[in-house]
Short mmCIF file of C-alpha atoms and ligand atoms in Angstrom, two decimals:
data_model
loop_
_atom_site.label_atom_id
_atom_site.label_comp_id
_atom_site.label_asym_id
_atom_site.label_seq_id
_atom_site.Cartn_x
_atom_site.Cartn_y
_atom_site.Cartn_z
CA MET B 598 0.45 -0.21 -0.16
CA ALA B 599 1.42 3.04 -1.16
CA LEU B 600 0.76 6.41 0.56
CA ILE B 601 0.01 9.18 -1.99
CA VAL B 602 -0.09 12.64 -1.48
CA GLN B 603 -2.74 14.53 -4.37
CA LYS B 604 -2.28 18.88 -4.61
CA PHE B 605 -5.63 20.69 -6.36
CA GLY B 606 -5.08 24.40 -7.49
CA GLY B 607 -8.02 26.69 -7.64
CA THR B 608 -8.96 26.43 -10.75
CA SER B 609 -9.25 22.33 -10.06
CA VAL B 610 -11.71 23.07 -7.39
CA ALA B 611 -13.87 26.31 -8.85
CA ASP B 612 -17.26 25.12 -8.35
CA ILE B 613 -18.42 21.95 -7.13
CA ASP B 614 -18.83 20.46 -10.71
CA LYS B 615 -15.37 20.90 -10.55
CA ILE B 616 -14.72 19.11 -6.77
CA LYS B 617 -17.18 16.36 -7.72
CA ASN B 618 -14.62 15.81 -10.98
CA VAL B 619 -11.74 15.82 -8.14
CA ALA B 620 -12.92 13.35 -5.54
CA GLU B 621 -13.61 10.84 -8.57
CA LYS B 622 -9.89 11.56 -9.02
CA VAL B 623 -9.16 11.12 -5.74
CA ILE B 624 -11.32 8.03 -5.47
CA LYS B 625 -9.36 6.77 -7.99
CA VAL B 626 -6.19 6.75 -6.64
CA LYS B 627 -8.22 5.36 -2.81
CA LYS B 628 -9.79 2.59 -4.80
CA ALA B 629 -6.39 1.22 -5.64
CA GLY B 630 -5.38 0.61 -3.19
CA ASN B 631 -3.20 3.73 -1.47
CA GLN B 632 -3.16 5.66 1.69
CA VAL B 633 -4.90 9.31 0.30
CA VAL B 634 -4.40 12.70 2.52
CA VAL B 635 -5.52 15.33 -0.08
CA VAL B 636 -4.49 19.21 -0.15
CA LEU B 637 -6.62 22.20 -1.54
CA SER B 638 -6.17 25.60 -2.77
CA ALA B 639 -9.10 27.49 -2.69
CA MET B 640 -11.70 28.18 -4.90
CA ALA B 641 -9.62 30.09 -8.08
CA GLY B 642 -9.60 33.86 -7.71
CA GLU B 643 -11.03 33.58 -4.23
CA THR B 644 -7.44 34.71 -2.01
CA ASP B 645 -7.79 37.78 -4.73
CA ARG B 646 -11.36 38.10 -3.45
CA LEU B 647 -9.99 38.26 0.45
CA ILE B 648 -6.92 39.88 0.06
CA ASN B 649 -9.20 43.07 -1.35
CA LEU B 650 -11.82 42.88 1.08
CA ALA B 651 -9.10 43.48 3.72
CA HIS B 652 -7.55 46.37 2.15
CA ASN B 653 -11.05 48.29 1.47
CA ALA B 654 -11.35 47.19 5.20
CA ALA B 655 -8.05 49.62 6.14
CA ASP B 656 -5.38 51.25 4.36
CA SER B 657 -2.85 48.31 5.84
CA PRO B 658 -4.55 45.69 7.96
CA ASP B 659 -3.85 44.37 10.94
CA GLU B 660 -1.54 41.15 10.32
CA ARG B 661 -2.82 38.38 12.32
CA GLU B 662 -6.48 39.18 11.14
CA TYR B 663 -4.88 39.27 7.38
CA ASP B 664 -3.87 36.24 7.17
CA SER B 665 -6.97 34.64 9.56
CA LEU B 666 -8.77 36.22 7.09
CA ILE B 667 -7.10 35.29 3.55
CA SER B 668 -6.90 31.52 5.02
CA THR B 669 -10.63 31.29 5.12
CA GLY B 670 -10.83 30.14 1.27
CA GLU B 671 -9.12 26.63 1.69
CA GLN B 672 -11.26 25.95 4.81
CA VAL B 673 -14.60 26.27 2.39
CA THR B 674 -13.00 23.99 -0.73
CA VAL B 675 -11.76 20.85 2.23
CA THR B 676 -14.88 20.82 3.67
CA LEU B 677 -17.26 20.76 0.47
CA LEU B 678 -14.48 17.80 -1.00
CA SER B 679 -14.87 16.38 2.42
CA ILE B 680 -18.96 16.01 2.09
CA VAL B 681 -19.05 15.24 -1.49
CA LEU B 682 -16.52 12.13 -0.95
CA ASN B 683 -18.56 11.57 2.20
CA SER B 684 -21.54 11.32 0.49
CA MET B 685 -20.19 8.77 -2.41
CA GLY B 686 -19.77 6.35 0.79
CA TYR B 687 -15.92 7.10 1.23
CA HIS B 688 -14.82 8.82 4.46
CA ALA B 689 -13.10 11.30 4.06
CA ARG B 690 -12.18 14.18 6.80
CA SER B 691 -11.29 17.58 6.12
CA PHE B 692 -8.59 19.41 8.30
CA LEU B 693 -7.24 22.75 8.55
CA GLY B 694 -4.08 24.17 9.51
CA PHE B 695 -4.41 23.73 13.30
CA GLN B 696 -6.23 20.47 13.28
CA VAL B 697 -3.14 18.97 11.77
CA LYS B 698 -0.69 21.28 13.38
CA ILE B 699 1.14 22.25 10.80
CA LEU B 700 3.42 24.75 13.05
CA THR B 701 5.40 27.72 11.56
CA ASP B 702 7.25 30.53 12.30
CA MET B 703 5.76 33.83 12.87
CA ALA B 704 5.81 35.44 9.72
CA TYR B 705 2.25 36.67 8.67
CA LYS B 706 2.00 36.12 4.58
CA LYS B 707 5.33 34.12 3.99
CA ALA B 708 5.31 32.06 7.09
CA ARG B 709 7.69 28.56 7.05
CA ILE B 710 6.90 24.67 7.98
CA SER B 711 8.74 24.34 11.06
CA LEU B 712 7.14 21.08 11.98
CA ILE B 713 4.36 18.62 11.27
CA ASP B 714 2.72 16.88 13.25
CA THR B 715 1.25 13.34 11.32
CA GLY B 716 -0.66 11.67 14.66
CA ALA B 717 -3.69 13.07 13.48
CA ILE B 718 -3.44 12.39 10.08
CA ARG B 719 -1.26 8.53 10.54
CA LYS B 720 -4.24 8.08 13.57
CA GLU B 721 -7.40 8.35 10.72
CA LEU B 722 -5.53 6.68 8.17
CA LYS B 723 -4.98 3.65 9.28
CA LYS B 724 -8.83 3.62 9.68
CA GLY B 725 -9.30 3.86 5.48
CA THR B 726 -10.22 7.56 5.52
CA ILE B 727 -9.43 9.95 3.47
CA ILE B 728 -7.95 13.39 4.51
CA VAL B 729 -8.77 16.31 3.47
CA VAL B 730 -5.75 19.31 4.77
CA ALA B 731 -6.80 22.79 3.62
CA GLY B 732 -3.44 24.36 1.85
CA PHE B 733 -1.80 27.67 1.97
CA GLN B 734 -2.32 27.80 5.95
CA GLY B 735 -0.46 27.11 9.21
CA VAL B 736 -0.77 27.85 12.99
CA ASP B 737 2.57 29.57 15.06
CA LYS B 738 3.19 28.12 18.52
CA ASP B 739 1.25 31.33 20.21
CA ASN B 740 -1.79 29.90 18.21
CA ASN B 741 -2.29 32.47 15.66
CA ILE B 742 -3.14 31.46 12.40
CA THR B 743 -0.33 32.27 9.39
CA THR B 744 -0.48 31.58 5.99
CA LEU B 745 2.34 30.48 3.88
CA GLY B 746 2.85 32.78 0.46
CA ARG B 747 0.74 33.16 -2.55
CA GLY B 748 0.98 29.66 -3.92
CA GLY B 749 1.61 28.49 -0.92
CA SER B 750 -0.69 24.98 -0.64
CA ASP B 751 2.29 23.60 -3.07
CA THR B 752 4.28 23.94 -0.18
CA SER B 753 1.91 22.38 2.35
CA ALA B 754 1.59 19.55 0.10
CA VAL B 755 5.23 18.29 -0.33
CA ALA B 756 5.91 19.50 3.02
CA LEU B 757 2.81 16.81 4.46
CA ALA B 758 4.99 14.53 1.62
CA ALA B 759 7.46 15.08 3.63
CA ALA B 760 6.57 14.75 6.84
CA LEU B 761 4.71 11.27 6.43
CA LYS B 762 7.24 10.13 3.60
CA ALA B 763 5.16 9.56 1.40
CA ASP B 764 5.68 7.99 -2.05
CA GLN B 765 4.77 10.10 -4.33
CA CYS B 766 3.30 14.14 -4.02
CA ASP B 767 0.93 15.17 -7.16
CA ILE B 768 0.50 18.86 -7.81
CA TYR B 769 -2.65 18.16 -10.50
CA THR B 770 -3.43 22.13 -11.96
CA ASP B 771 -4.81 23.15 -15.27
CA VAL B 772 -1.77 22.50 -17.62
CA ASP B 773 -0.33 19.09 -18.34
CA GLY B 774 3.00 19.83 -17.28
CA VAL B 775 5.81 21.63 -16.90
CA TYR B 776 6.73 23.47 -19.84
CA THR B 777 9.75 24.74 -22.16
CA THR B 778 8.55 27.92 -21.96
CA ASP B 779 5.01 29.61 -21.56
CA PRO B 780 2.41 27.75 -24.15
CA ASN B 781 0.64 31.28 -24.01
CA VAL B 782 3.67 33.15 -25.36
CA CYS B 783 5.69 29.96 -27.40
CA ALA B 784 3.48 27.95 -29.73
CA LYS B 785 6.55 25.67 -29.68
CA ALA B 786 6.65 25.03 -26.35
CA ARG B 787 7.00 21.34 -25.54
CA ARG B 788 6.49 19.57 -22.25
CA LEU B 789 8.52 18.01 -20.20
CA ASP B 790 8.61 14.68 -19.11
CA LYS B 791 11.11 15.16 -16.30
CA ILE B 792 13.25 18.18 -14.62
CA SER B 793 15.83 18.10 -11.71
CA TYR B 794 14.98 20.60 -8.64
CA ASP B 795 17.20 22.92 -9.21
CA GLU B 796 16.00 23.99 -12.80
CA MET B 797 12.34 23.87 -11.56
CA LEU B 798 13.20 26.18 -8.28
CA GLU B 799 15.15 28.83 -10.97
CA MET B 800 12.67 28.63 -13.23
CA ALA B 801 9.67 28.91 -10.45
CA MET B 802 11.96 31.58 -8.95
CA THR B 803 12.14 33.38 -12.62
CA GLY B 804 8.68 33.23 -13.43
CA ALA B 805 7.24 30.30 -14.24
CA LYS B 806 4.24 29.70 -12.30
CA VAL B 807 3.06 26.24 -11.78
CA LEU B 808 4.81 25.69 -8.83
CA GLN B 809 6.10 28.04 -5.75
CA PRO B 810 9.43 28.12 -5.48
CA ARG B 811 9.80 27.15 -1.48
CA SER B 812 7.74 23.65 -2.05
CA VAL B 813 10.64 23.09 -4.44
CA GLU B 814 12.96 23.80 -2.21
CA MET B 815 11.53 21.36 0.49
CA ALA B 816 10.96 18.75 -2.43
CA LYS B 817 14.98 18.49 -3.00
CA LYS B 818 15.57 19.05 0.31
CA TYR B 819 13.75 15.84 1.64
CA ASN B 820 13.86 14.00 -2.48
CA VAL B 821 9.95 13.62 -2.87
CA PRO B 822 9.11 12.79 -6.06
CA LEU B 823 6.62 15.82 -8.12
CA TYR B 824 5.17 14.83 -10.70
CA VAL B 825 2.57 17.65 -12.12
CA LYS B 826 -0.73 16.75 -13.68
CA SER B 827 -3.20 18.31 -15.07
CA THR B 828 -6.63 17.90 -13.61
CA PHE B 829 -8.47 17.68 -16.52
CA SER B 830 -6.81 14.71 -18.23
CA ASP B 831 -4.83 12.08 -17.68
CA LYS B 832 -2.14 12.02 -20.56
CA GLY B 833 1.41 14.37 -20.37
CA GLY B 834 3.36 15.10 -17.36
CA THR B 835 6.16 16.17 -15.79
CA LEU B 836 7.99 14.57 -12.97
CA VAL B 837 10.40 16.73 -10.67
CA THR B 838 13.53 15.03 -9.91
CA ARG B 839 16.96 14.78 -8.66
CA GLU B 840 19.77 15.17 -11.55
CA ASP B 841 19.88 12.49 -14.07
CA LYS B 842 22.23 10.83 -16.37
CA ASP B 843 20.03 12.16 -19.60
CA MET B 844 19.37 15.36 -17.96
CA GLU B 845 22.72 16.83 -18.80
CA ARG B 846 22.18 16.14 -22.56
CA GLU B 847 20.05 18.99 -22.20
CA ILE B 848 21.75 22.18 -22.71
CA ILE B 849 19.52 24.07 -21.64
CA SER B 850 15.48 22.69 -20.37
CA GLY B 851 13.43 26.33 -20.16
CA VAL B 852 13.19 30.76 -21.12
CA THR B 853 11.42 32.09 -18.86
CA TYR B 854 9.74 35.72 -18.44
CA ASP B 855 8.85 38.09 -15.39
CA ARG B 856 7.00 41.07 -15.80
CA ASP B 857 6.75 41.76 -12.57
CA GLN B 858 10.06 43.57 -12.31
CA VAL B 859 10.66 47.65 -12.33
CA LYS B 860 14.29 49.31 -12.63
CA ILE B 861 15.44 51.75 -10.56
CA THR B 862 18.13 53.65 -11.10
CA VAL B 863 20.22 55.94 -8.89
CA VAL B 864 22.18 58.38 -10.78
CA HIS B 865 25.66 59.37 -10.06
CA VAL B 866 26.05 58.46 -6.13
CA PRO B 867 29.64 58.70 -4.68
CA ASP B 868 31.85 55.72 -5.49
CA LYS B 869 33.08 55.14 -1.18
CA PRO B 870 32.62 52.81 1.25
CA GLY B 871 29.58 52.58 2.76
CA VAL B 872 26.83 53.21 -0.07
CA ALA B 873 25.75 49.80 -1.43
CA ALA B 874 24.23 49.26 2.42
CA ASP B 875 22.97 52.77 3.14
CA LEU B 876 21.06 52.09 -0.28
CA PHE B 877 19.44 48.59 0.29
CA THR B 878 19.56 48.11 4.31
CA PRO B 879 16.19 50.41 4.47
CA LEU B 880 14.59 48.28 1.64
CA SER B 881 15.87 45.37 3.41
CA ASN B 882 14.09 46.25 6.91
CA LYS B 883 10.99 47.02 5.05
CA ASN B 884 10.80 43.21 3.82
CA ILE B 885 11.09 44.79 -0.57
CA PHE B 886 13.17 42.07 -2.20
CA VAL B 887 16.32 43.29 -4.75
CA ASP B 888 16.64 40.93 -7.39
CA MET B 889 19.23 41.98 -9.73
CA ILE B 890 21.32 44.63 -8.55
CA ILE B 891 23.84 46.37 -11.33
CA GLN B 892 26.69 49.29 -10.25
CA ASN B 893 28.73 51.07 -13.08
CA ALA B 894 32.20 52.15 -13.07
CA SER B 895 32.66 54.61 -11.76
CA LEU B 896 33.82 58.05 -12.95
CA GLU B 897 35.65 60.46 -11.13
CA GLY B 898 34.50 59.22 -8.12
CA PHE B 899 30.79 58.94 -9.20
CA THR B 900 28.84 55.85 -10.51
CA ASP B 901 25.42 54.81 -11.08
CA LEU B 902 23.88 51.56 -9.21
CA THR B 903 20.80 50.38 -10.87
CA PHE B 904 18.37 47.37 -9.45
CA THR B 905 15.06 45.49 -10.00
CA VAL B 906 12.08 45.20 -7.35
CA SER B 907 8.86 43.60 -8.06
CA LYS B 908 5.42 45.98 -9.05
CA LYS B 909 4.14 45.61 -6.02
CA ASP B 910 6.52 46.89 -4.34
CA LEU B 911 7.64 49.82 -6.48
CA LYS B 912 5.80 53.15 -4.05
CA ASP B 913 7.32 51.91 -0.71
CA ALA B 914 10.79 51.36 -2.61
CA GLN B 915 10.69 54.70 -4.55
CA LYS B 916 9.63 56.72 -1.14
CA ILE B 917 12.35 54.83 0.35
CA ILE B 918 15.35 54.95 -2.42
CA GLU B 919 14.44 58.62 -2.72
CA ASN B 920 14.55 59.49 0.48
CA THR B 921 18.44 57.59 1.24
CA ALA B 922 19.32 58.43 -2.13
CA LYS B 923 19.63 62.14 -0.93
CA LYS B 924 21.56 61.65 2.69
CA VAL B 925 24.02 60.03 0.28
CA GLY B 926 24.32 62.95 -1.95
CA ALA B 927 22.85 61.19 -5.63
CA ASN B 928 21.66 63.28 -7.87
CA LYS B 929 18.31 62.04 -8.59
CA VAL B 930 16.26 58.32 -9.25
CA GLU B 931 14.58 56.70 -11.96
CA VAL B 932 12.02 54.46 -12.95
CA ASP B 933 11.78 52.30 -15.78
CA ASP B 934 8.26 49.88 -15.69
CA GLN B 935 8.47 49.31 -19.13
CA VAL B 936 10.52 46.27 -18.71
CA ALA B 937 10.65 42.30 -17.92
CA LYS B 938 13.03 40.10 -17.67
CA ILE B 939 14.58 37.03 -19.95
CA SER B 940 15.28 33.84 -18.16
CA ILE B 941 17.17 30.57 -19.73
CA ILE B 942 17.85 27.55 -17.26
CA GLY B 943 19.75 24.31 -17.99
CA VAL B 944 21.79 22.15 -15.58
CA GLY B 945 23.98 21.77 -19.09
CA MET B 946 24.51 25.45 -18.65
CA ALA B 947 27.61 24.75 -16.40
CA SER B 948 29.59 22.21 -18.30
CA HIS B 949 29.00 23.82 -21.88
CA SER B 950 31.00 27.11 -22.66
CA GLY B 951 29.69 29.85 -25.58
CA VAL B 952 25.64 29.63 -23.89
CA ALA B 953 25.74 33.26 -22.65
CA ALA B 954 27.12 34.56 -26.10
CA ARG B 955 24.11 32.74 -28.34
CA MET B 956 21.63 34.32 -25.30
CA PHE B 957 23.27 37.46 -26.13
CA LYS B 958 24.05 37.46 -30.11
CA THR B 959 19.87 35.90 -30.26
CA LEU B 960 18.97 39.30 -28.67
CA ALA B 961 21.09 41.02 -30.71
CA ARG B 962 19.99 40.28 -33.69
CA GLU B 963 16.77 41.05 -33.20
CA GLY B 964 17.55 44.43 -32.00
CA VAL B 965 17.04 43.90 -28.44
CA ASN B 966 19.39 46.06 -25.92
CA ILE B 967 19.80 44.42 -22.70
CA MET B 968 19.83 46.46 -19.57
CA MET B 969 20.74 44.36 -16.81
CA ILE B 970 22.56 40.61 -16.52
CA SER B 971 22.64 38.39 -13.81
CA THR B 972 23.59 34.53 -13.38
CA SER B 973 24.31 31.38 -11.61
CA GLU B 974 25.38 28.62 -12.38
CA ILE B 975 22.74 27.75 -14.71
CA LYS B 976 20.46 30.46 -15.47
CA ILE B 977 21.28 33.41 -16.82
CA SER B 978 18.25 36.47 -16.60
CA CYS B 979 18.39 39.15 -18.79
CA ILE B 980 16.57 43.31 -18.37
CA ILE B 981 15.00 44.29 -21.27
CA GLN B 982 12.61 46.72 -22.82
CA ARG B 983 9.17 44.89 -22.02
CA LYS B 984 7.38 45.97 -25.31
CA TYR B 985 10.37 43.25 -26.06
CA MET B 986 9.48 40.43 -24.13
CA GLU B 987 7.77 37.88 -25.91
CA LEU B 988 9.87 38.57 -29.29
CA ALA B 989 12.42 37.46 -27.08
CA VAL B 990 11.08 34.31 -25.38
CA SER B 991 10.65 32.85 -29.23
CA VAL B 992 14.00 33.56 -30.58
CA LEU B 993 15.68 32.34 -27.50
CA HIS B 994 13.30 29.23 -27.55
CA ASP B 995 14.07 28.50 -31.25
CA ALA B 996 18.30 28.83 -30.81
CA PHE B 997 18.68 26.59 -27.71
CA GLU B 998 15.71 23.82 -30.30
CA LEU B 999 13.23 23.44 -27.03
CA GLU B 1000 11.48 22.53 -29.44
CA LYS B 1001 12.80 19.47 -30.25
CA LYS B 1002 12.88 17.06 -27.73
CA LYS B 1003 16.50 15.31 -27.29
CA VAL B 1004 17.14 11.60 -27.89
CA LYS B 1005 18.74 9.37 -25.39
N1 LIG U 1252 -4.79 30.17 -2.65
C1 LIG U 1252 -3.81 30.24 -1.62
C2 LIG U 1252 -3.33 31.38 -2.97
O1 LIG U 1252 -4.52 32.03 -3.84
C3 LIG U 1252 -2.75 29.64 -1.91
C4 LIG U 1252 -2.38 28.72 -2.77
O2 LIG U 1252 -3.88 28.37 -3.89
O3 LIG U 1252 -1.71 27.73 -3.44
O4 LIG U 1252 -2.33 31.52 -3.29
MG1 MG U 1253 -0.49 27.26 -7.46
#
């Protein structure tokens, strides 16, 4: 008997008919003789709706109450699925985060799971019960409800799979797997049968929406095999797993994009020790995540510093940086919100030279200017003008021949 964790996203539980469809999928796995733990998201759009309500109620809603509010979407779906399963003759029980005891730290809106008490779930599993757990939520040591960040149900599922030592963790969504790039942007996008944890993590962090980055990190840490599958079709699927020999043949596995970036330049900053710290410390104190940073070569003791932040942080970041720019004696602050980040990802990059050159040449040929570059062992990202984003995705997809399946 295997223990299988099945996670269904918001579009898979968007209404009662869809929840009934999910029930069928769950029953199929149960009937095959497995123990089943289901993790659900809220109905599509529900978490956004709750977030809007909170912001209509107050400009900066109290964080404790905010997390309690936005966690309620999952309570609706887990109870509905349990009602449906019970009515179909299967014993099912819903669990909220605090009922399982998914213990987290105290960081509201982005809590991290520290421990999962598997006792209650195991006891029910032994009785043959189908367990239905609310994703996205936990509880801190003082019994306050916390949430795990947008898309956090993926992380709930992987954490439960790791804690229960599940044999498999299936992430059901509205696409049938992980693609070489977004099929909506590039028609030649191809589904990958398999991808390594590291590549998946870079893809998730550079804009692929299919999995929450933290869930991939955790899957890697605990070696949980992750399958990304479609709720609406039995075909396809992508296995996210440890790197293996086949994967090394692929230089590049995917092209991602992120249009959620804005570029901020602090112009004519004195080039002396402590200035970067002065500029970036107030941002990090406000939990504003700075993604790429470049500093130009200095000219007569002055330089320009450019960095990117997420669009949602622009207002706060701009206020803070204009303040500190004055203090450090910079000339002015410029904002460009018409940019996009485009990235290529692949484990093979580490052992092949010329990958960056090919990326830059491909963009140059199309007249796309690169404004910023950042690299890791298995990723190269460029900031370009937003209007060239779709074009860049397509030409890079072609240049690295991603539409072709690599032969073993
Ligand atoms: N419902 C939450 C969200 O919309 C968590 C999730 O769907 O994974 O972000
Ligand atoms: Mg999701």
